[in-house]
CSV table of C-alpha atoms in Angstrom, one decimal:
chain,number,residue,atom,x,y,z
A,1,ARG,CA,151.1,2.0,-14.6
A,2,LYS,CA,148.2,4.5,-14.4
A,3,LYS,CA,147.2,3.3,-11.0
A,4,LYS,CA,150.7,3.9,-9.8
A,5,ARG,CA,150.6,7.5,-11.2
A,6,GLU,CA,147.3,8.3,-9.6
A,7,LYS,CA,148.5,7.0,-6.2
A,8,ARG,CA,151.7,9.0,-6.7
A,9,GLU,CA,149.8,12.3,-7.4
A,10,SER,CA,147.3,11.9,-4.6
A,11,SER,CA,149.8,11.2,-1.9
A,12,THR,CA,151.7,13.7,0.2
A,13,GLN,CA,154.9,12.7,-1.7
A,14,MET,CA,156.0,13.9,-5.2
A,15,GLU,CA,158.7,12.9,-7.6
A,16,VAL,CA,161.3,15.6,-8.2
A,17,ARG,CA,163.8,15.6,-11.1
A,18,CYS,CA,167.1,17.3,-10.6
A,19,PHE,CA,167.8,20.2,-13.0
A,20,ARG,CA,171.3,19.3,-13.6
A,21,CYS,CA,171.7,15.5,-13.7
A,22,ASN,CA,168.0,14.4,-14.2
A,23,HIS,CA,168.1,12.1,-11.1
A,24,MET,CA,164.6,11.4,-9.8
A,25,GLN,CA,163.8,11.4,-6.0
A,26,THR,CA,160.8,11.5,-3.8
A,27,VAL,CA,160.1,14.6,-1.7
A,28,THR,CA,157.3,15.6,0.6
A,29,ARG,CA,154.9,18.1,-1.0
A,30,TYR,CA,155.3,20.4,1.9
A,31,ALA,CA,159.0,21.0,1.4
A,32,THR,CA,160.1,24.4,0.3
A,33,SER,CA,163.4,23.0,-1.0
A,34,THR,CA,165.6,19.9,-1.3
A,35,GLN,CA,169.0,18.8,-2.4
A,36,CYS,CA,169.7,16.1,-5.3
A,37,GLY,CA,170.7,12.9,-3.7
A,38,ARG,CA,173.1,12.3,-6.6
A,39,CYS,CA,174.8,15.5,-7.5
A,40,SER,CA,174.0,17.6,-4.4
A,41,VAL,CA,172.5,20.6,-6.4
A,42,TYR,CA,170.1,22.8,-4.5
A,43,ILE,CA,166.4,22.4,-5.7
A,44,SER,CA,163.8,25.1,-4.9
A,45,MET,CA,160.3,23.8,-4.3
A,46,SER,CA,158.7,27.4,-4.2
A,47,ASP,CA,155.6,28.4,-6.3
A,48,TYR,CA,156.0,31.5,-8.5
A,49,GLU,CA,153.6,33.9,-10.4
A,50,VAL,CA,155.1,35.9,-13.2
A,51,LYS,CA,153.2,39.3,-13.6
A,52,GLY,CA,155.7,41.3,-15.6
A,53,VAL,CA,158.5,40.7,-18.0
A,54,ARG,CA,161.0,38.0,-17.0
A,55,LYS,CA,164.1,37.5,-18.8
A,56,ASN,CA,166.3,35.6,-16.3
A,57,VAL,CA,166.2,31.9,-15.8
A,58,LEU,CA,163.6,30.5,-13.3
A,59,ARG,CA,164.3,27.1,-11.7
A,60,THR,CA,162.0,25.4,-9.2
A,61,ARG,CA,160.2,22.2,-8.8
A,62,GLY,CA,157.2,24.1,-7.4
A,63,ASN,CA,154.4,25.5,-9.8
A,64,VAL,CA,154.7,28.5,-12.1
A,65,VAL,CA,152.0,30.7,-13.4
A,66,VAL,CA,152.6,33.4,-16.1
A,67,SER,CA,149.8,35.8,-15.8
A,68,ARG,CA,148.0,37.5,-18.7
A,69,ARG,CA,150.3,40.6,-18.4
A,70,GLY,CA,153.3,38.5,-17.7
A,71,SER,CA,155.9,37.4,-20.3
A,72,VAL,CA,158.9,35.0,-20.5
A,73,VAL,CA,161.0,35.6,-23.6
A,74,ASP,CA,164.4,34.3,-24.6
A,75,THR,CA,164.8,32.4,-21.2
A,76,GLU,CA,164.2,29.1,-19.4
A,77,ILE,CA,161.6,27.9,-17.0
A,78,ALA,CA,162.0,24.7,-15.0
A,79,CYS,CA,159.1,23.9,-12.7
A,80,HIS,CA,156.6,21.1,-11.8
A,81,ASP,CA,153.2,22.4,-13.2
A,82,LEU,CA,153.3,25.4,-15.6
A,83,THR,CA,150.3,27.6,-16.7
A,84,ILE,CA,151.0,30.3,-19.3
A,85,HIS,CA,148.3,33.0,-20.0
A,86,GLY,CA,150.8,35.6,-21.2
A,87,LYS,CA,153.6,35.9,-23.8
A,88,TYR,CA,156.3,33.3,-24.1
A,89,SER,CA,159.2,32.2,-26.3
A,90,ALA,CA,161.2,30.1,-23.9
A,91,ARG,CA,162.7,26.7,-23.0
A,92,VAL,CA,160.5,24.7,-20.7
A,93,ASP,CA,161.5,21.8,-18.4
A,94,ALA,CA,158.5,20.6,-16.5
A,95,THR,CA,157.8,17.5,-14.4
A,96,GLY,CA,154.1,18.0,-14.1
A,97,THR,CA,151.3,19.5,-16.3
A,98,VAL,CA,152.0,22.2,-18.9
A,99,ASN,CA,148.9,24.2,-19.7
A,100,LEU,CA,149.3,26.7,-22.6
A,101,ARG,CA,146.4,29.1,-22.7
A,102,ASN,CA,148.1,31.5,-25.2
A,103,SER,CA,150.0,31.3,-28.4
A,104,GLY,CA,153.8,31.2,-28.4
A,105,VAL,CA,156.9,29.2,-28.9
A,106,VAL,CA,158.5,26.5,-26.8
A,107,GLN,CA,162.1,26.4,-27.6
A,108,GLY,CA,164.0,23.1,-27.3
A,109,GLN,CA,162.3,19.8,-26.8
A,110,LEU,CA,159.5,19.9,-24.2
A,111,ASN,CA,159.3,17.0,-21.6
A,112,CYS,CA,156.5,16.9,-19.3
A,113,ARG,CA,153.9,14.6,-17.7
A,114,LYS,CA,150.8,16.1,-19.3
A,115,LEU,CA,150.4,18.8,-22.1
A,116,MET,CA,147.3,20.8,-22.6
A,117,ILE,CA,146.8,23.3,-25.4
A,118,ASP,CA,143.8,25.5,-25.1
A,119,ARG,CA,141.3,26.3,-27.9
A,120,LYS,CA,142.4,29.1,-30.2
A,121,CYS,CA,146.1,28.8,-29.2
A,122,GLU,CA,148.8,28.1,-31.7
A,123,VAL,CA,151.9,26.9,-30.1
A,124,GLU,CA,155.2,26.1,-32.0
A,125,PHE,CA,157.5,23.2,-30.8
A,126,PRO,CA,160.4,23.3,-33.3
A,127,ASP,CA,162.1,20.4,-31.5
A,128,GLY,CA,158.9,18.4,-30.6
A,129,VAL,CA,157.1,17.4,-27.5
A,130,VAL,CA,157.6,14.2,-25.3
A,131,CYS,CA,155.1,13.6,-22.6
A,132,GLU,CA,153.0,10.9,-20.9
A,133,THR,CA,149.6,12.3,-22.1
A,134,ALA,CA,148.5,15.2,-24.3
A,135,GLU,CA,145.1,17.0,-24.8
A,136,ILE,CA,145.1,19.3,-27.9
A,137,LEU,CA,142.2,21.8,-28.3
A,138,GLY,CA,144.2,24.4,-30.2
A,139,THR,CA,147.1,24.1,-32.8
A,140,LEU,CA,150.3,22.2,-32.0
A,141,LYS,CA,153.1,22.9,-34.6
A,142,GLY,CA,155.6,20.1,-34.2
A,143,ASN,CA,155.9,16.4,-33.6
A,144,LEU,CA,154.1,14.9,-30.6
A,145,THR,CA,155.2,11.7,-28.7
A,146,CYS,CA,153.2,10.3,-25.8
A,147,GLU,CA,154.0,7.4,-23.7
A,148,ASP,CA,150.2,6.9,-23.0
A,149,LYS,CA,147.3,8.7,-24.8
A,150,ALA,CA,147.2,11.7,-27.1
A,151,VAL,CA,143.8,13.2,-27.7
A,152,VAL,CA,143.1,15.7,-30.4
A,153,ARG,CA,139.7,17.4,-29.9
A,154,ARG,CA,137.4,18.5,-32.5
A,155,THR,CA,139.0,22.1,-32.4
A,156,GLY,CA,142.5,20.6,-32.3
A,157,ILE,CA,145.2,20.5,-35.0
A,158,VAL,CA,148.6,18.8,-35.0
A,159,ASP,CA,150.8,20.1,-37.7
A,160,GLY,CA,153.2,17.3,-37.4
A,161,ASP,CA,153.5,13.5,-36.6
A,162,VAL,CA,151.9,11.8,-33.6
A,163,THR,CA,153.3,8.7,-31.9
A,164,ALA,CA,151.6,7.4,-28.8
A,165,ALA,CA,150.3,4.2,-27.1
A,166,GLU,CA,146.8,5.4,-27.9
A,167,ILE,CA,145.7,8.0,-30.3
A,168,GLU,CA,142.1,9.6,-30.2
A,169,ILE,CA,141.2,12.1,-32.9
A,170,ARG,CA,137.8,13.5,-32.3
A,171,GLU,CA,135.5,14.4,-35.3
A,172,GLY,CA,136.8,17.7,-36.6
A,173,GLY,CA,140.2,17.2,-35.1
A,174,GLU,CA,143.1,17.2,-37.6
A,175,VAL,CA,146.6,15.6,-37.8
A,176,SER,CA,148.7,16.6,-40.9
A,177,GLY,CA,151.6,14.2,-40.4
A,178,GLU,CA,151.8,10.5,-39.8
A,179,THR,CA,150.2,8.7,-36.8
A,180,GLU,CA,151.8,5.7,-35.1
A,181,ILE,CA,150.6,3.5,-32.3
A,182,SER,CA,153.6,2.1,-30.1
A,183,ASP,CA,153.7,0.6,-26.7
A,184,ASP,CA,157.4,0.9,-26.6
A,185,ILE,CA,157.7,4.7,-25.6
A,186,ASP,CA,159.6,5.8,-22.5
A,187,VAL,CA,159.6,9.5,-21.7
A,188,THR,CA,162.0,9.2,-18.7
A,189,LEU,CA,165.0,11.5,-19.2
A,190,PRO,CA,168.3,9.6,-18.9
A,191,ILE,CA,170.5,10.5,-16.0
A,192,ARG,CA,173.4,12.7,-17.1
A,193,ALA,CA,176.8,11.2,-16.6
A,194,GLY,CA,179.6,13.1,-14.8
A,195,TYR,CA,177.8,14.2,-11.8
A,196,ASN,CA,179.0,11.9,-8.8
A,197,PRO,CA,177.3,8.7,-10.1
A,198,SER,CA,178.7,6.8,-7.1
A,199,ALA,CA,176.1,8.6,-4.9
A,200,ILE,CA,173.2,6.9,-6.7
A,201,ASP,CA,171.1,4.8,-4.3
């Protein structure tokens, strides 16, 4: 499984998930946009940097960076990789890595490939996190579920339960809830019904 992911990440192709029906399809990394092969919705592939206050929804399968002076409050971000240095209280739909470098709140359940919480950051996940891998150097408030490995570094704190195929808690790291090892975790989002299912390959 890991070899497949590494091969996928290093190639000129990338997997794109539809915003509307969750259908997965392969697209060249050089594309600026594509169309869902199942429900035909338009999918932007553009990268964005948020430098000011953004309150409207941002949907792309490119990468998004929220700068130190930027903020995303009471809105939604859908993207591939997401890095946040500024203020945030938003719903997040990511297909790549989510790197949180400032304290804030992620509304709704977060689904991503990899979650990283930087040291001295305190992030609230009221509805939990579901990802492939996680590396916690700061504080995660909520439940964490990983298909592969969850690592809590010596400065890391998880104020909730951790369920993963492999759990590593470094000396000094803390988990306040229960820990459970499970090989039967699938983080793939189900395809939503009602969007032209006859078009599936």
